[in-house]
CSV table of C-alpha atoms in Angstrom, one decimal:
chain,number,residue,atom,x,y,z
A,1387,TYR,CA,-21.1,-10.1,4.7
A,1388,GLN,CA,-19.7,-11.7,1.5
A,1389,ARG,CA,-17.7,-8.5,0.8
A,1390,ARG,CA,-16.2,-8.4,4.3
A,1391,VAL,CA,-15.2,-12.1,4.1
A,1392,HIS,CA,-13.5,-11.7,0.7
A,1393,GLY,CA,-11.8,-8.4,1.8
A,1394,THR,CA,-10.5,-9.8,5.1
A,1395,LEU,CA,-9.3,-13.0,3.6
A,1396,SER,CA,-7.5,-11.2,0.8
A,1397,GLU,CA,-5.7,-8.9,3.3
A,1398,CYS,CA,-4.8,-11.9,5.5
A,1399,LEU,CA,-3.3,-13.7,2.5
A,1400,PHE,CA,-1.4,-10.6,1.4
A,1401,PHE,CA,0.1,-10.3,4.9
A,1402,PHE,CA,0.9,-14.0,5.1
A,1403,ASP,CA,2.6,-13.9,1.8
A,1404,PHE,CA,4.7,-11.0,2.9
A,1405,LEU,CA,5.8,-12.8,6.1
A,1406,LEU,CA,6.6,-16.0,4.2
A,1407,GLU,CA,8.8,-14.0,1.7
A,1408,LEU,CA,10.8,-12.7,4.7
A,1409,THR,CA,11.3,-16.1,6.2
A,1410,HIS,CA,11.4,-18.5,3.3
A,1411,PRO,CA,10.8,-17.3,-0.2
A,1412,ALA,CA,10.0,-20.8,-1.5
A,1413,LEU,CA,7.0,-21.0,0.8
A,1414,CYS,CA,5.3,-17.9,-0.7
A,1415,MET,CA,3.7,-20.2,-3.2
A,1416,TYR,CA,1.3,-21.6,-0.6
A,1417,PRO,CA,-0.9,-18.5,-0.3
A,1418,LEU,CA,-0.8,-18.1,-4.1
A,1419,LEU,CA,-2.1,-21.7,-4.4
A,1420,LEU,CA,-4.8,-20.9,-1.9
A,1421,LEU,CA,-5.7,-17.8,-3.9
A,1422,LEU,CA,-6.0,-20.1,-7.0
A,1423,PHE,CA,-8.3,-22.3,-5.0
A,1424,ILE,CA,-10.5,-19.3,-4.1
A,1425,SER,CA,-10.6,-18.2,-7.7
A,1426,VAL,CA,-11.7,-21.6,-8.8
A,1427,SER,CA,-14.4,-21.6,-6.2
A,1428,THR,CA,-15.7,-18.2,-7.1
A,1429,ALA,CA,-16.0,-19.3,-10.7
A,1430,THR,CA,-19.2,-21.0,-9.6
A,1431,ASP,CA,-20.6,-17.5,-8.7
A,1432,PRO,CA,-18.7,-15.0,-10.9
A,1433,GLN,CA,-21.2,-12.2,-10.3
A,1434,ARG,CA,-20.6,-12.4,-6.5
A,1435,ALA,CA,-16.9,-12.3,-7.0
A,1436,LEU,CA,-17.2,-9.3,-9.3
A,1437,THR,CA,-19.4,-7.5,-6.8
A,1438,ALA,CA,-16.8,-8.1,-4.1
A,1439,ALA,CA,-14.0,-6.8,-6.4
A,1440,LYS,CA,-16.0,-3.6,-7.3
A,1441,THR,CA,-16.7,-2.9,-3.6
A,1442,GLN,CA,-13.1,-3.4,-2.6
A,1443,TRP,CA,-11.9,-1.1,-5.3
A,1444,ARG,CA,-14.4,1.6,-4.4
A,1445,ASP,CA,-13.6,1.3,-0.7
A,1446,ARG,CA,-9.8,1.7,-1.3
A,1447,TYR,CA,-10.3,5.3,-2.6
A,1448,VAL,CA,-7.8,4.7,-5.3
A,1449,GLU,CA,-8.3,7.9,-7.4
A,1450,ASN,CA,-4.9,8.5,-8.9
A,1451,TYR,CA,-2.7,5.5,-9.8
A,1452,ARG,CA,-0.2,4.0,-12.2
A,1453,MET,CA,-1.2,0.6,-13.7
A,1454,GLU,CA,1.2,-1.7,-15.5
A,1455,TYR,CA,-0.4,-4.5,-17.6
A,1456,MET,CA,0.2,-6.8,-20.5
A,1457,LEU,CA,-2.4,-6.8,-23.3
A,1458,ASP,CA,-2.7,-9.8,-25.6
A,1459,GLN,CA,-4.9,-8.8,-28.5
A,1460,PHE,CA,-5.2,-10.3,-32.0
A,1461,GLY,CA,-2.1,-12.3,-31.4
A,1462,VAL,CA,0.0,-9.2,-30.4
A,1463,THR,CA,1.3,-8.8,-26.9
A,1464,SER,CA,2.1,-5.4,-25.5
A,1465,ASN,CA,3.3,-4.2,-22.1
A,1466,ILE,CA,1.6,-0.9,-21.2
A,1467,THR,CA,1.8,1.6,-18.4
A,1468,VAL,CA,-1.1,4.0,-17.9
A,1469,VAL,CA,-1.4,6.9,-15.4
A,1470,VAL,CA,-4.9,7.5,-14.3
A,1471,LYS,CA,-6.2,10.6,-12.4
A,1472,SER,CA,-9.9,10.6,-11.3
A,1473,GLU,CA,-10.6,7.8,-13.8
A,1474,MET,CA,-9.1,9.8,-16.7
A,1475,ILE,CA,-6.1,8.4,-18.5
A,1476,VAL,CA,-3.5,11.2,-18.6
A,1477,SER,CA,-0.7,9.1,-19.9
A,1478,ALA,CA,-0.4,5.7,-21.7
A,1479,LEU,CA,3.0,4.4,-23.0
A,1480,TYR,CA,4.4,1.2,-24.1
A,1481,ALA,CA,7.0,-0.3,-21.7
A,1482,ASN,CA,10.6,1.0,-22.1
A,1483,SER,CA,9.3,3.4,-24.8
A,1484,ASP,CA,8.0,6.9,-25.3
A,1485,LYS,CA,5.6,5.7,-27.9
A,1486,PRO,CA,2.0,6.5,-27.0
A,1487,VAL,CA,-0.6,3.7,-26.8
A,1488,PRO,CA,-3.7,4.0,-29.1
A,1489,ALA,CA,-7.1,4.5,-27.4
A,1490,ALA,CA,-8.2,1.0,-28.1
A,1491,GLN,CA,-5.5,-0.5,-25.9
A,1492,ARG,CA,-5.8,2.0,-23.0
A,1493,LEU,CA,-7.4,0.5,-19.9
A,1494,THR,CA,-8.3,1.6,-16.4
A,1495,MET,CA,-9.3,-0.6,-13.5
A,1496,THR,CA,-12.9,0.6,-13.9
A,1497,MET,CA,-12.8,-0.4,-17.5
A,1498,LEU,CA,-11.5,-3.8,-16.6
A,1499,LEU,CA,-14.3,-4.3,-14.1
A,1500,ASP,CA,-16.8,-3.3,-16.7
A,1501,MET,CA,-15.2,-5.7,-19.1
A,1502,VAL,CA,-15.7,-8.5,-16.7
A,1503,GLU,CA,-19.3,-7.5,-16.0
A,1504,LYS,CA,-20.0,-7.5,-19.7
A,1505,GLY,CA,-18.4,-10.9,-20.2
A,1506,ILE,CA,-20.5,-12.4,-17.3
A,1507,SER,CA,-23.7,-10.9,-18.7
A,1508,GLN,CA,-23.0,-12.2,-22.2
A,1509,ASN,CA,-21.8,-15.6,-20.9
A,1510,LYS,CA,-18.6,-15.4,-23.0
A,1511,GLY,CA,-16.7,-18.1,-21.0
A,1512,MET,CA,-14.4,-15.5,-19.5
A,1513,THR,CA,-11.7,-16.6,-17.1
A,1514,VAL,CA,-10.9,-14.1,-14.2
A,1515,LEU,CA,-8.4,-14.4,-11.4
A,1516,TYR,CA,-8.4,-11.7,-8.7
A,1517,GLY,CA,-5.4,-10.3,-6.9
A,1518,LEU,CA,-4.6,-10.4,-3.2
A,1519,ARG,CA,-4.2,-6.7,-2.2
A,1520,TYR,CA,-7.1,-5.0,-3.9
A,1521,TYR,CA,-9.1,-8.1,-4.9
A,1522,THR,CA,-9.3,-6.6,-8.4
A,1523,PRO,CA,-8.8,-8.6,-11.6
A,1524,ARG,CA,-5.2,-9.6,-12.1
A,1525,LEU,CA,-5.8,-11.9,-15.1
A,1526,ILE,CA,-8.7,-11.8,-17.6
A,1527,ARG,CA,-8.8,-14.2,-20.5
A,1528,THR,CA,-11.4,-14.6,-23.3
A,1529,SER,CA,-11.3,-16.4,-26.6
A,1530,SER,CA,-10.0,-13.3,-28.4
A,1531,MET,CA,-7.9,-11.4,-25.8
A,1532,GLY,CA,-6.2,-11.4,-22.5
A,1533,VAL,CA,-5.1,-8.9,-19.9
A,1534,GLN,CA,-2.6,-9.4,-17.1
A,1535,VAL,CA,-2.2,-6.7,-14.5
A,1536,PHE,CA,1.3,-6.6,-13.1
A,1537,SER,CA,1.0,-3.7,-10.6
A,1538,ILE,CA,-1.1,-0.9,-9.3
A,1539,SER,CA,0.7,2.0,-7.6
A,1540,ARG,CA,-1.0,5.0,-6.0
A,1541,LEU,CA,0.1,8.4,-7.1
A,1542,ARG,CA,0.3,11.0,-4.4
A,1543,PRO,CA,2.2,13.9,-6.0
A,1544,GLU,CA,1.3,16.4,-3.3
A,1545,ALA,CA,2.3,14.1,-0.5
A,1546,ALA,CA,5.6,13.3,-2.3
A,1547,LEU,CA,6.4,17.0,-2.6
A,1548,ALA,CA,5.5,17.7,1.0
A,1549,LEU,CA,7.9,14.9,2.1
A,1550,LYS,CA,10.7,16.2,-0.1
A,1551,ALA,CA,10.3,19.7,1.4
A,1552,ALA,CA,10.2,18.3,4.9
A,1553,LYS,CA,13.4,16.3,4.3
A,1554,GLN,CA,15.1,19.5,3.2
A,1555,LYS,CA,13.9,21.4,6.2
A,1556,TRP,CA,15.1,18.6,8.5
A,1557,MET,CA,18.6,18.7,7.0
A,1558,GLU,CA,18.7,22.4,7.5
A,1559,SER,CA,17.3,22.4,11.1
A,1560,GLY,CA,20.6,21.7,12.8
A,1561,LEU,CA,18.9,19.2,15.2
A,1562,GLU,CA,21.0,16.4,13.8
A,1563,PRO,CA,23.2,14.6,14.9
A,1564,HIS,CA,21.9,14.6,18.5
A,1565,TYR,CA,18.3,15.2,19.6
A,1566,TYR,CA,15.6,13.9,21.9
A,1567,TRP,CA,11.9,13.5,20.9
A,1568,THR,CA,8.9,12.1,22.6
A,1569,THR,CA,6.5,10.0,20.6
A,1570,LYS,CA,3.6,7.6,21.0
A,1571,ALA,CA,1.8,5.3,18.6
A,1572,SER,CA,-1.7,3.8,18.4
A,1573,GLY,CA,-3.1,0.8,16.7
A,1574,TRP,CA,-2.8,-2.8,18.0
A,1575,GLY,CA,-0.2,-4.4,20.2
A,1576,GLU,CA,0.8,-4.5,23.8
A,1577,ALA,CA,-0.2,-1.7,26.2
A,1578,ASP,CA,3.4,-0.4,26.5
A,1579,TRP,CA,3.4,0.3,22.8
A,1580,PHE,CA,1.1,3.3,23.3
A,1581,ARG,CA,2.9,4.9,26.2
A,1582,PRO,CA,4.8,8.1,25.4
A,1583,MET,CA,8.5,7.4,25.0
A,1584,LYS,CA,11.3,9.9,25.1
A,1585,THR,CA,13.9,8.7,22.6
A,1586,GLU,CA,17.5,9.8,22.3
A,1587,VAL,CA,19.0,9.8,18.8
A,1588,ARG,CA,22.7,10.2,18.1
A,1589,ASP,CA,24.2,10.0,14.6
A,1590,GLY,CA,21.0,8.6,13.2
A,1591,LYS,CA,20.8,5.8,15.7
A,1592,ILE,CA,18.6,5.3,18.8
A,1593,VAL,CA,20.9,5.2,21.8
A,1594,GLY,CA,18.3,5.3,24.6
A,1595,ALA,CA,14.7,5.7,25.6
A,1596,VAL,CA,12.6,6.2,28.7
A,1597,TYR,CA,8.9,6.3,29.5
A,1598,GLU,CA,7.1,9.4,31.0
A,1599,ASP,CA,7.6,8.0,34.6
A,1600,GLY,CA,11.4,7.7,34.0
A,1601,SER,CA,11.5,4.0,33.6
A,1602,VAL,CA,13.8,2.7,30.9
A,1603,VAL,CA,12.5,1.3,27.7
A,1604,PRO,CA,14.4,-2.1,27.3
A,1605,GLU,CA,16.7,-2.2,24.3
A,1606,LYS,CA,14.8,-5.3,23.1
A,1607,ASP,CA,11.8,-3.0,22.6
A,1608,TRP,CA,13.6,-0.3,20.6
A,1609,TYR,CA,12.2,-1.7,17.4
A,1610,ARG,CA,9.0,0.2,18.4
A,1611,LEU,CA,10.8,3.5,18.3
A,1612,TRP,CA,11.7,5.8,15.4
A,1613,THR,CA,14.3,8.2,14.4
A,1614,VAL,CA,13.1,11.1,12.2
A,1615,GLN,CA,14.8,9.6,9.2
A,1616,GLN,CA,13.3,6.2,9.8
A,1617,LEU,CA,9.9,7.7,10.1
A,1618,MET,CA,10.4,9.7,6.9
A,1619,ASN,CA,11.4,6.4,5.2
A,1620,LYS,CA,8.2,4.8,6.5
A,1621,ILE,CA,6.2,7.6,4.9
A,1622,SER,CA,8.1,7.3,1.6
A,1623,GLY,CA,7.6,3.5,1.5
A,1624,ASN,CA,3.8,4.0,1.9
A,1625,LEU,CA,3.2,6.7,-0.7
A,1626,GLU,CA,2.2,4.2,-3.3
A,1627,VAL,CA,0.8,1.4,-1.3
A,1628,ALA,CA,-1.1,2.7,1.8
A,1629,ASP,CA,-4.9,3.0,1.4
A,1630,ARG,CA,-4.9,6.2,3.5
A,1631,LEU,CA,-2.0,8.3,4.3
A,1632,LYS,CA,-2.0,11.6,6.3
A,1633,VAL,CA,1.1,13.3,7.6
A,1634,GLU,CA,1.5,16.6,9.5
A,1635,TYR,CA,5.0,18.1,9.4
A,1636,ASP,CA,6.6,20.8,11.6
A,1637,PRO,CA,6.6,23.9,9.5
A,1638,THR,CA,10.1,24.9,10.8
A,1639,THR,CA,12.1,21.7,11.3
A,1640,GLY,CA,10.2,19.5,8.8
A,1641,MET,CA,10.0,16.6,11.2
A,1642,PRO,CA,6.8,14.5,11.0
A,1643,LEU,CA,4.5,15.4,13.9
A,1644,LYS,CA,1.6,13.0,13.1
A,1645,VAL,CA,1.7,10.1,10.8
A,1646,PHE,CA,-1.5,8.3,10.0
A,1647,ILE,CA,-1.3,5.2,7.8
A,1648,ASP,CA,-4.4,3.3,6.9
A,1649,SER,CA,-6.2,2.7,10.3
A,1650,ASN,CA,-3.3,3.5,12.7
A,1651,TYR,CA,-1.4,6.3,14.0
A,1652,ILE,CA,2.2,5.1,13.3
A,1653,ALA,CA,3.6,8.0,15.3
A,1654,HIS,CA,2.4,11.1,17.2
A,1655,VAL,CA,5.2,13.5,18.2
A,1656,LEU,CA,4.4,15.1,21.6
A,1657,CYS,CA,7.5,17.2,22.0
A,1658,VAL,CA,11.1,17.7,20.9
A,1659,ASP,CA,13.9,18.5,23.4
């Protein structure tokens, strides 16, 4: 129960922060202040907070990733980028440099979690703040060192190559600049969102759409529709951030046929005219 509460609250805060940044950047400080309040409250039970963080990290299935962090050790501050594959560090470089990082300064998220667990067990007076998206440590401070994690980006090289090949096939398909395709989506929203819709695309823009029964999709609802390029951009934008990403492409035209991101079918192509 505690894990679910922490995970759900973290996701809500992340989404709320995103919305506020779109509407009023100055307001994005409010969820961050709320996160600070949560961090202070979890300090009374650091083991529970750590357990929640470990569970969240495990459930995200983040096997291959890039992590950027700042390490403050023995009075020396270093910005470091590591590439991790199946918990093995395959690359570790200082920021804006090709200089390799010595083993003592190389960290993975699992190593950071173990560091926190050791600090708690030894009662070293460690300060830990957890992040919004993964609920993993974003700041660790002890009397002798500090680590601040700037970003964690998933690495999906196979998915990136598949998308690149699909884009090339689409460019060579000859279907642009004018085509029709019928799509539907699943997830959450109004019932009409999940009805198949035949969309007309001309010069990269949606110019019309109808439901299966021939009724017209109002222009105010076109934001629920996609062009092939828009859908490919959606896939590209989620390569590093989505917890789960699965895409099926047409082997001839390269267009995305099924796009599954996290818990939702973003698009399911039924036919192309």
